[in-house]
Coordinates of C-alpha atoms and ligand atoms in Angstrom, one line a residue:
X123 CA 84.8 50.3 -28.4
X124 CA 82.9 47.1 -28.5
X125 CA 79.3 47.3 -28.5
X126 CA 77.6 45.5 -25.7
X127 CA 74.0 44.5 -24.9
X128 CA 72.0 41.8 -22.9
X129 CA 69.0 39.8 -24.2
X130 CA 66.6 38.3 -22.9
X131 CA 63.8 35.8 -23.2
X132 CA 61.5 37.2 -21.2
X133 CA 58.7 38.8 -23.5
X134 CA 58.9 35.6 -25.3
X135 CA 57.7 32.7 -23.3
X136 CA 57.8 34.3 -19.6
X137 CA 55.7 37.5 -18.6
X138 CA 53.7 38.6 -16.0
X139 CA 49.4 39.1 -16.2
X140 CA 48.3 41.5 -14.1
X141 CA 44.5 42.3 -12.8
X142 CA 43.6 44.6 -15.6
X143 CA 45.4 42.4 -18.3
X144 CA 48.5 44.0 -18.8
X145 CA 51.3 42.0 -19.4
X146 CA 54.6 42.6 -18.2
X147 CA 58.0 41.4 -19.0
X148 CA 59.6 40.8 -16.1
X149 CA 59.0 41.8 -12.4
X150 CA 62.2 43.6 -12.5
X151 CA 60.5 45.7 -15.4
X152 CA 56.8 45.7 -13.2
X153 CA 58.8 47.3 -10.0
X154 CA 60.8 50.2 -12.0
X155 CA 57.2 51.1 -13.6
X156 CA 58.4 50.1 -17.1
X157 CA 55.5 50.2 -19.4
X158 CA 53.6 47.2 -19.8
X159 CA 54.5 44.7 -23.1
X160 CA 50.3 45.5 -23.9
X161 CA 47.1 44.3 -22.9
X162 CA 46.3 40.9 -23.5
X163 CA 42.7 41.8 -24.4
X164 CA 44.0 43.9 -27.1
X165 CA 43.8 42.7 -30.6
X166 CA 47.1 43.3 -31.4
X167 CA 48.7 41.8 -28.1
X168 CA 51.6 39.7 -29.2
X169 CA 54.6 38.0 -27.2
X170 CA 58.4 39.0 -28.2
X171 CA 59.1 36.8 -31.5
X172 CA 62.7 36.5 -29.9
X173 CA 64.9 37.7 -27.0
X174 CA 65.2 41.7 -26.7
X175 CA 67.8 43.9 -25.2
X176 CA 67.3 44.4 -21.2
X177 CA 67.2 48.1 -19.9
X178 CA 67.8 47.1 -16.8
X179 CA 71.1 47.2 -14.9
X180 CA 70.6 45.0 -12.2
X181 CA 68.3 41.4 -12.5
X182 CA 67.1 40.6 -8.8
X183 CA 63.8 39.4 -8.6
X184 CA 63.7 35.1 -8.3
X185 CA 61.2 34.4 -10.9
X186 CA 63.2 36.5 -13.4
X187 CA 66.5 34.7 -12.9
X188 CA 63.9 31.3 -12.3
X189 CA 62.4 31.7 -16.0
X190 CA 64.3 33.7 -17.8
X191 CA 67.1 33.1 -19.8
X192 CA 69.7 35.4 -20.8
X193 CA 73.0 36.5 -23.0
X194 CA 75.2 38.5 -22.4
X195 CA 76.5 40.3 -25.6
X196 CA 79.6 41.7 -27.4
X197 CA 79.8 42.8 -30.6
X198 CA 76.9 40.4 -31.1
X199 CA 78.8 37.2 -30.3
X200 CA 77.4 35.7 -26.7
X201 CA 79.8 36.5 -23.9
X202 CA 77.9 35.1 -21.4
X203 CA 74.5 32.8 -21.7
X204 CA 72.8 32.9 -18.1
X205 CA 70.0 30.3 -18.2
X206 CA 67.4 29.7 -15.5
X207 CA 68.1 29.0 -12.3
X208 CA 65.8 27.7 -9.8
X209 CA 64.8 24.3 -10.7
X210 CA 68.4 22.6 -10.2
X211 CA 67.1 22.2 -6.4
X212 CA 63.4 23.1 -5.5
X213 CA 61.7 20.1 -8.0
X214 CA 62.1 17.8 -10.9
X215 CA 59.8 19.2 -13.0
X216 CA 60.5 19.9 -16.7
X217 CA 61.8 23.5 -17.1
X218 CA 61.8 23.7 -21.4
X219 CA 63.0 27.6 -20.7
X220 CA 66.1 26.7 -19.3
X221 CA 67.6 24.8 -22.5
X222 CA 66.2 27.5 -25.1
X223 CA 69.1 29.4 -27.4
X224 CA 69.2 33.0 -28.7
X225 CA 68.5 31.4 -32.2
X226 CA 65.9 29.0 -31.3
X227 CA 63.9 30.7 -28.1
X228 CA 60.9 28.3 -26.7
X229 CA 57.5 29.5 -28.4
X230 CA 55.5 26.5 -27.7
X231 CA 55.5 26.7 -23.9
X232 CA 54.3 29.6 -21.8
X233 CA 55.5 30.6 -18.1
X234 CA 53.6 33.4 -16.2
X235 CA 53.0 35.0 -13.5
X236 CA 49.3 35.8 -13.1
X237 CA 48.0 38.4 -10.1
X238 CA 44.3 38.1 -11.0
X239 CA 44.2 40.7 -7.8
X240 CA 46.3 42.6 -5.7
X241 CA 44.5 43.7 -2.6
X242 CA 44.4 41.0 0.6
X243 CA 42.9 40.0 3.6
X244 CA 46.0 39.8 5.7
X245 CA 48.3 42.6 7.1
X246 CA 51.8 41.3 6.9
X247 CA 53.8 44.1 8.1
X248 CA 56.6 43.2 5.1
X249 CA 53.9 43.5 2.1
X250 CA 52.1 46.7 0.2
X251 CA 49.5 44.4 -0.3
X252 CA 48.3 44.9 3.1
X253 CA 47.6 48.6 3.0
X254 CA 44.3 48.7 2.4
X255 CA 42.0 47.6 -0.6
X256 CA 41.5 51.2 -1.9
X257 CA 44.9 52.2 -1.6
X258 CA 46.8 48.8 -3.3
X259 CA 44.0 49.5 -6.3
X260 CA 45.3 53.3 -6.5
X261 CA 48.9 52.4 -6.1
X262 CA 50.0 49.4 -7.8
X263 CA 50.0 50.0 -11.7
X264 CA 47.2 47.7 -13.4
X265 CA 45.4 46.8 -10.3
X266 CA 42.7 47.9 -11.7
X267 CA 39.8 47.5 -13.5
X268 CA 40.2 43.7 -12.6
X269 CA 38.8 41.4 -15.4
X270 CA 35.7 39.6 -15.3
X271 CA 35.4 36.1 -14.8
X272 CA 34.3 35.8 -18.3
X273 CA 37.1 37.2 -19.9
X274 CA 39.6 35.6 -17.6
X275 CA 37.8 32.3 -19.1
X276 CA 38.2 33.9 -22.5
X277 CA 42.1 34.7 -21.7
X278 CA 43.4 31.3 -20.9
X279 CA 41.3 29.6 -23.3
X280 CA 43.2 31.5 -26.0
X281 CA 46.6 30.5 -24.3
X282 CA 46.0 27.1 -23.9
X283 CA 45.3 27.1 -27.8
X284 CA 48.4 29.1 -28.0
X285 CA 51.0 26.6 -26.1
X286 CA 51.3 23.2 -25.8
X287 CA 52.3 23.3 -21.7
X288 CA 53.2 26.2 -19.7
X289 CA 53.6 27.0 -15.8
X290 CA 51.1 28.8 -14.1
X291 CA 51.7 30.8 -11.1
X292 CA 49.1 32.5 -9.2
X293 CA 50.0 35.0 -6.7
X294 CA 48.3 38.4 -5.3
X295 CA 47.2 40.3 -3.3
X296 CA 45.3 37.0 -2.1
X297 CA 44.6 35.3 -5.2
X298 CA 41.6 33.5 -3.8
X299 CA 39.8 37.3 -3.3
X300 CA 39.5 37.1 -7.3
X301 CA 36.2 34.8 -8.0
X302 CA 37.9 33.9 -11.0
X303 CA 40.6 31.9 -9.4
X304 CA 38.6 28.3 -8.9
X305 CA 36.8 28.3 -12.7
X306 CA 40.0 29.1 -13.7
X307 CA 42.2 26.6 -12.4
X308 CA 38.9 24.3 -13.3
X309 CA 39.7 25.5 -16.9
X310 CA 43.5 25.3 -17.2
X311 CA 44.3 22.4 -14.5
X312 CA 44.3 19.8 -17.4
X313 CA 46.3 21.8 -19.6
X314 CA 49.1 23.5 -17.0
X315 CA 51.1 22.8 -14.4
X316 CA 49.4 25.5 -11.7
X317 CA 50.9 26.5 -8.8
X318 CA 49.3 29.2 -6.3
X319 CA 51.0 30.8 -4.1
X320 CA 47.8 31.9 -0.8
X321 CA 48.0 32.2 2.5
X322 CA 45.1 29.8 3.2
X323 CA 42.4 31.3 4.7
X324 CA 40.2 31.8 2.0
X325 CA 37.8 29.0 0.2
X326 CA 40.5 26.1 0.1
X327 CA 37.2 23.9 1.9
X328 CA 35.6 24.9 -1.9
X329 CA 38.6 24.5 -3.6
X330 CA 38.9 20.7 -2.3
X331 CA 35.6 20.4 -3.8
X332 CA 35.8 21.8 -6.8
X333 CA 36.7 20.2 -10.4
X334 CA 40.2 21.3 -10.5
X335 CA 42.5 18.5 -11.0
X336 CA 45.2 18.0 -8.3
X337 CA 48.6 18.1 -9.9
X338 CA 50.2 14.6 -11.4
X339 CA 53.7 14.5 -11.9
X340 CA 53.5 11.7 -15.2
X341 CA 51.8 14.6 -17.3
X342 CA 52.7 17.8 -15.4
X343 CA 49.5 19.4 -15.5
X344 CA 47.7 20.0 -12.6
X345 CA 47.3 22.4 -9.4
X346 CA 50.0 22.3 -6.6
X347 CA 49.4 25.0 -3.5
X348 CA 51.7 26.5 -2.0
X349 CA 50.2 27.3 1.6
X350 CA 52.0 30.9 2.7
X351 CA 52.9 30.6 6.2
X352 CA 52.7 34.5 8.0
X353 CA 52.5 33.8 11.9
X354 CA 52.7 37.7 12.6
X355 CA 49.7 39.1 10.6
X356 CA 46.8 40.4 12.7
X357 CA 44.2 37.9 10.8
X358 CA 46.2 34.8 10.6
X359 CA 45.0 31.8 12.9
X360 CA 47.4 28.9 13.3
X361 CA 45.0 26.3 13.9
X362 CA 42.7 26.9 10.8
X363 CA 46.0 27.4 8.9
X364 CA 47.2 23.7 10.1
X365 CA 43.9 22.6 9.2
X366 CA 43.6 23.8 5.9
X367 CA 47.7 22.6 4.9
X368 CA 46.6 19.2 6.1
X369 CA 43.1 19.1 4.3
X370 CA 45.3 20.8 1.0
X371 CA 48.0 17.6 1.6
X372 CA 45.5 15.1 2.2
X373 CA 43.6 15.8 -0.9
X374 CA 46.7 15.9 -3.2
X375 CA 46.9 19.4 -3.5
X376 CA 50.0 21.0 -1.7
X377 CA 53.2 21.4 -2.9
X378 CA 54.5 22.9 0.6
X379 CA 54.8 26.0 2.8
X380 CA 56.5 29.1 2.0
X381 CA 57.8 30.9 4.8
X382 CA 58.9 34.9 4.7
X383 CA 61.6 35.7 6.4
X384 CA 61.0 39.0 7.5
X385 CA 63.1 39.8 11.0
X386 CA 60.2 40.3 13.0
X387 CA 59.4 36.1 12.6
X388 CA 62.8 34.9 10.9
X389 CA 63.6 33.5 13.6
X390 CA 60.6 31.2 14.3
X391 CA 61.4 29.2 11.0
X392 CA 62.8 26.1 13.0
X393 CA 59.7 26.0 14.7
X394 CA 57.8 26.1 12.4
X395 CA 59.8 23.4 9.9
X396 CA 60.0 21.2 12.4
X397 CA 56.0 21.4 13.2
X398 CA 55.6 20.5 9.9
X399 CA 58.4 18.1 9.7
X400 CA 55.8 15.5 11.4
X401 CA 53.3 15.8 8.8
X402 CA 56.2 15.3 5.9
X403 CA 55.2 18.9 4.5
X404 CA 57.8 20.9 3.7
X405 CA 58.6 24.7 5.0
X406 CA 60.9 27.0 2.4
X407 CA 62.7 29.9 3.8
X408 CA 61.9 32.6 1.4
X409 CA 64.8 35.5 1.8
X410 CA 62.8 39.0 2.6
X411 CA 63.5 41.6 0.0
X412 CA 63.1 45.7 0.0
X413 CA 61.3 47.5 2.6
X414 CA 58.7 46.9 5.4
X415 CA 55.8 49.5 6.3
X416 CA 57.9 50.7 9.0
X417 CA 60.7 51.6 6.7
X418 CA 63.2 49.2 7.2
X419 CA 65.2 47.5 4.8
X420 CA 67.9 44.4 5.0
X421 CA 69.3 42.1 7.8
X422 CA 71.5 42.6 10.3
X423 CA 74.4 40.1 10.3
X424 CA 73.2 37.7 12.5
X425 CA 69.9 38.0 10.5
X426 CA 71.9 37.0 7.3
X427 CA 73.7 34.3 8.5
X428 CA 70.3 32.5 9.7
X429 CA 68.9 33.2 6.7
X430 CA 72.5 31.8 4.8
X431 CA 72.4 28.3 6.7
X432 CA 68.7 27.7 6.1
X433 CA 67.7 29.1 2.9
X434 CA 67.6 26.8 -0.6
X435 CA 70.8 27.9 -2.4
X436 CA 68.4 29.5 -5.1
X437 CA 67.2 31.6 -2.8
X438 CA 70.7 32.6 -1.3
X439 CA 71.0 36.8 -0.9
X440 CA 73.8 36.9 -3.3
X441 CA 71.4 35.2 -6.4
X442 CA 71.6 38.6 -8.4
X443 CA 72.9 39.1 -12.0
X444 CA 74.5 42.4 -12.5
X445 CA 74.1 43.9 -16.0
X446 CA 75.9 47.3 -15.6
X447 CA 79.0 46.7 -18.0
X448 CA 76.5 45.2 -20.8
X449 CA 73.6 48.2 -20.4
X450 CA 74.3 51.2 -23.0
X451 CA 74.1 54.1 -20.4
X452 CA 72.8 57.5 -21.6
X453 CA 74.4 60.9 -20.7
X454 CA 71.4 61.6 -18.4
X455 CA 69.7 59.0 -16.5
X456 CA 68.1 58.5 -13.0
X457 CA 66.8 55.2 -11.5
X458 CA 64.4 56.2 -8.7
X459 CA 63.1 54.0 -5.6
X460 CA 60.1 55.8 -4.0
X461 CA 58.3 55.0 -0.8
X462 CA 56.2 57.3 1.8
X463 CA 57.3 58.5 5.2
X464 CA 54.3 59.8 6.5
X465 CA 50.7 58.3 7.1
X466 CA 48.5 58.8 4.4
X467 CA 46.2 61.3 5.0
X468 CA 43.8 62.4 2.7
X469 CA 42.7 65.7 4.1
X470 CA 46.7 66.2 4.8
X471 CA 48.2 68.1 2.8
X472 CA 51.5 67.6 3.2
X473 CA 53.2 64.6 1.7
X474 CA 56.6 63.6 2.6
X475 CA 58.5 60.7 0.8
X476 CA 62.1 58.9 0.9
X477 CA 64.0 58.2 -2.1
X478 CA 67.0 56.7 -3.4
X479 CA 68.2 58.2 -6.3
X480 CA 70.8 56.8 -8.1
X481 CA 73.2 58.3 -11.0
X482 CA 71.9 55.8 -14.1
X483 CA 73.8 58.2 -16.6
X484 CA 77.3 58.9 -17.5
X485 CA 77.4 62.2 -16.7
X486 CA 78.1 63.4 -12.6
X487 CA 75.8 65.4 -11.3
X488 CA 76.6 68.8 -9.7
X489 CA 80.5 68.1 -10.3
X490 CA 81.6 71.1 -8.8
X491 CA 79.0 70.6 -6.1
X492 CA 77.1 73.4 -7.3
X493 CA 72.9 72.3 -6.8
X494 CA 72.2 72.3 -10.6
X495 CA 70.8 69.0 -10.4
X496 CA 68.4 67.9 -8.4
X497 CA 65.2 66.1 -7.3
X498 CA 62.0 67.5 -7.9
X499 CA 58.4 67.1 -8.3
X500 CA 55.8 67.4 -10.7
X501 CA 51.7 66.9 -9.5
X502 CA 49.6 66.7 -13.2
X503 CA 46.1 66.4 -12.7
X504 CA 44.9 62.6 -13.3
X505 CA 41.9 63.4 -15.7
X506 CA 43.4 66.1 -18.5
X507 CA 44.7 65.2 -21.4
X508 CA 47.5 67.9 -21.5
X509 CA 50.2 67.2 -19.1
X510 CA 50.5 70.8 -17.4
X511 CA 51.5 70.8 -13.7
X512 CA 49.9 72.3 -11.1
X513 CA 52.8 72.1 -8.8
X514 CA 56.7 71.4 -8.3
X515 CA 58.8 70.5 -5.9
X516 CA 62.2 70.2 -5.0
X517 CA 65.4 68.5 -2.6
X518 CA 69.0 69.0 -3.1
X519 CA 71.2 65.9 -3.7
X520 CA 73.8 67.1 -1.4
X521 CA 76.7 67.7 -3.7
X522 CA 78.2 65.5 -6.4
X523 CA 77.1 61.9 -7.5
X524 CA 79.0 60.0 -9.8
X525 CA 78.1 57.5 -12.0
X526 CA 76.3 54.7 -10.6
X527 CA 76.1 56.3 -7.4
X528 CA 73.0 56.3 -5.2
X529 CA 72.1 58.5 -2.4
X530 CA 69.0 58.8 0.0
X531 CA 67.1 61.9 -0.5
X532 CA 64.2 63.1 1.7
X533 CA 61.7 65.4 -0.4
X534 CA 58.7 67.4 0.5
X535 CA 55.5 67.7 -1.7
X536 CA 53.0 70.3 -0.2
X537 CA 49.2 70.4 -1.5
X538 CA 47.8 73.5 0.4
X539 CA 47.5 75.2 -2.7
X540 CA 46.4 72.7 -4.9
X541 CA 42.7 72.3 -5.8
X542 CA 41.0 68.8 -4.4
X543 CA 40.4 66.2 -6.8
X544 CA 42.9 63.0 -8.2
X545 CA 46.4 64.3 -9.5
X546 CA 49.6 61.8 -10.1
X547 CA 52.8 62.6 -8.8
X548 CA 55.9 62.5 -11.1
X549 CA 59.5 61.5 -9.4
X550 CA 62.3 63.2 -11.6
X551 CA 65.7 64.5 -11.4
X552 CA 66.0 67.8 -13.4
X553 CA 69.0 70.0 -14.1
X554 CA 67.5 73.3 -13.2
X555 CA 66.7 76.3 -15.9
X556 CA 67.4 73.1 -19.0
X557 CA 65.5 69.9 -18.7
X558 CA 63.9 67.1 -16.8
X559 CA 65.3 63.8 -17.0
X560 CA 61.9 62.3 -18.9
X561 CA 62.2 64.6 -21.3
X562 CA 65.9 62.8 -22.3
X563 CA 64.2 59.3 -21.5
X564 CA 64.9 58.7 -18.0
X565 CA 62.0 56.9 -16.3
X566 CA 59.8 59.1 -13.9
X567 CA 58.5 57.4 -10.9
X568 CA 54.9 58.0 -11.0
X569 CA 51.7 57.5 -8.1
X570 CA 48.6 58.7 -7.9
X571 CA 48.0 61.2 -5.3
X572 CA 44.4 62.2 -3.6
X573 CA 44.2 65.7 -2.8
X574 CA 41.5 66.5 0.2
X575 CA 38.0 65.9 -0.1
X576 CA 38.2 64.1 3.4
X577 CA 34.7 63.5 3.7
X578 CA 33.5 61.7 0.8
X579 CA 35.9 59.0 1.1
X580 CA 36.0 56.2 3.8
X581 CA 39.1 55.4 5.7
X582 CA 41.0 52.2 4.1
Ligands
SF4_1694 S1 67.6 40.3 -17.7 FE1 66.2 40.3 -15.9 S2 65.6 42.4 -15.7 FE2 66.4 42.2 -17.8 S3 64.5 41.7 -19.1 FE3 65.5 39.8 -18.4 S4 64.3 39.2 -16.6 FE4 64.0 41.4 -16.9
SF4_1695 S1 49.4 37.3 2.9 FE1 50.9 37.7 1.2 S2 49.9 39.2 -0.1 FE2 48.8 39.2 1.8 S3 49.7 40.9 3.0 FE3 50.8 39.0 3.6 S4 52.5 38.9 2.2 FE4 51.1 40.4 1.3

């Protein structure tokens, strides 16, 4: 039997920064709660010297297939090589990733994704983001403690001594909360091609004003915006938004409008594009992925074709690379998708959640239907050092799942019992009476979780 693996280049010369300065390989790996690559502000922080194997089974996020190249592998001879994919259509700017070999990966220039924040001021109905400051710094994994301005300053001035060129792009949260963001881009404009990616409303008068140089095609450096165009959130104002695109265009800094989407304002995109038409700024149908905060997820068909005949073919639904037949799959394994059904609460004390749970393993589970296998539970405290839990949980799977099967699975967590204070919850499939998943290196799904103390803690 041939062996088979994917590499990939991410690690190398693409990763993601996050607000406490972990580094990510890939969003792919940031959304299934891989562990970070390190912390940049560690001593020993270093990039991948060359392409690594992929756990992953499935690659769908756009700037991993944008940035990242990849080969698929048998018997170590390349099956498959899967370069980068966005550029081809969306600008003509030099894209040194997408040319780079297994033998000779790119080391002298650096793409990333940097989220110097993830909380924001808006309350787009499709986005975590928007639930609340305290919450997104609870939830997300290295939200928090966000870097100083000072060692932000220290961070890129070390990468620009580092690499030649790179791409910079700047997302959130709203990036512009961070007051790093302008002495920043002051910083690396010269250096980088920047691109932000903001919804607008916050110090673009400042920014226009500021010392960051506007983006020049002859050297590719510079700072391009794109303006993030979300007509349904509670704060957004369309003529300040107009205002500010135009100021952003007439000053050399936009690159165009991004537009999400989402159902509940998919449908407005030709009225928008065509607004803009008149200004010559363009408006980019951005494809809405996973779930909104009311717990829907995916188009309808008449959803999907709109998005199909006006969507850049980069973006197209289908853009996903699946790695099942190259991923070595252990006897045991469970990829978990986790996201609350009821309000949060934090004197309530019961906490019910929706998860797909899918069969990552070889092995079927319950084969003769039986129950062994299930979902469960596990709340550790936050603060010990010795993982003991305090309390379990479980939900039946509903009889057999093969491999590579997925099922939705509703599961209880009650807290009546459990002492106040801050505990983190562990997502797991177990075969009962023999072992959890983690324990065979499956990947828990872990969040924090606040147990009462209702009155010290203001409402977010
Ligand atoms: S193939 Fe995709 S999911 Fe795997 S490491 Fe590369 S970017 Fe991440
Ligand atoms: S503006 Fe962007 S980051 Fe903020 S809530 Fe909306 S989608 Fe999320």
């Amino acid at each position: 039997m041939s062996t088979r693996e994917v590499r990939c280049s991410a690690g190398v010369n693409f990763g993601l920064l996050y607000p406490n300065g972990d580094v990510y390989r890939c969003m792919r790996d940031y959304n299934t709660r891989m562990p970070p690559i390190g912390n940049i502000l560690d001593d020993d922080f270093a990039w991948h010297d060359r392409p690594l194997t992929c756990q992953q089974r499935v690659c769908n996020t756009s700037c991993d297939s944008d940035w990242a190249s990849k080969w698929l592998m048998s018997d170590g001879a390349v099956d498959r090589h899967v370069p980068a994919t966005e550029w081809n259509d969306v600008t003509q700017q030099r894209h040194p990733w997408r040319d780079q070999t297994l033998e000779n990966p790119q080391h002298d220039a650096i793409m990333l994704i940097w989220t110097p924040t993830l909380p924001c001021n808006y309350s787009c109905s499709y986005c975590g983001c928007a639930a609340g400051k305290a919450q997104v710094l609870r939830e997300f994994p290295s939200a928090t403690p966000e870097l100083t301005v000072a060692q932000w300053q220290d961070v890129f001035a070390r990468l620009i001594k580092q690499f030649s060129w790179g791409q910079i792009q700047t997302n959130g949260g709203e990036p512009f909360l961070s007051d790093a963001l302008i002495p920043v881009f002051e910083q690396i404009s010269q250096h980088f091609s920047v691109n932000v990616v903001t919804n607008a409303s916050l110090k673009m008068y400042e920014l226009t004003r500021s010392r960051v140089k506007a983006y020049d095609a002859a050297s590719d450096t510079g700072l391009q915006i794109t303006a993030s165009l979300h007509p349904t959130s509670h704060n957004f104002r369309w003529d300040s938004f107009l205002g500010n695109v135009l100021m952003l265009k007439g000053n050399g800094l936009l690159r165009g409008v991004n537009f999400v989407g989402w159902p509940g304002q998919l449908f407005m995109y030709e009225y928008y594009r065509d607004v803009f038409a008149k200004y010559d700024v363009e408006v980019l149908l951005q494809p809405w992925v996973g779930m909104d905060n009311e717990g829907y997820q995916g188009y309808t068909p008449a959803e999907s074709e709109y998005v199909q005949l006006h969507t850049r073919s980069s973006r197209k639904l289908e853009n996903q690379l699946d790695l099942s037949d190259y991923i070595a799959m252990p006897d045991h394994a469970a990829e978990l998708e986790v996201s609350r059904l009821n309000p949060r609460d934090e004197g309530g004390r019961e906490h019910i959640f929706a998860v797909r749970v899918t069969n990552a393993g070889t092995n079927t589970w319950n084969p003769a239907g039986a129950g062994d296998v299930r979902l469960g539970t596990r709340l550790f405290p936050a603060s010990r050092g010795k993982r003991i839990a305090v309390r379990e949980d479980r939900a039946d799977l509903l009889g057999p799942i093969a491999s590579g099967e997925g099922r939705d699975v509703e599961i209880t967590v009650r807290t009546d019992e459990v002492a106040p204070g801050d505990y983190e919850l562990a997502f797991d499939v177990v075969h009962e009476n023999k072992f959890w998943f983690a324990d065979l290196g499956s990947a828990e799904f872990r969040m924090p979780l606040v147990v009462g103390h209702p009155s010290l803690r203001i409402a977010s």
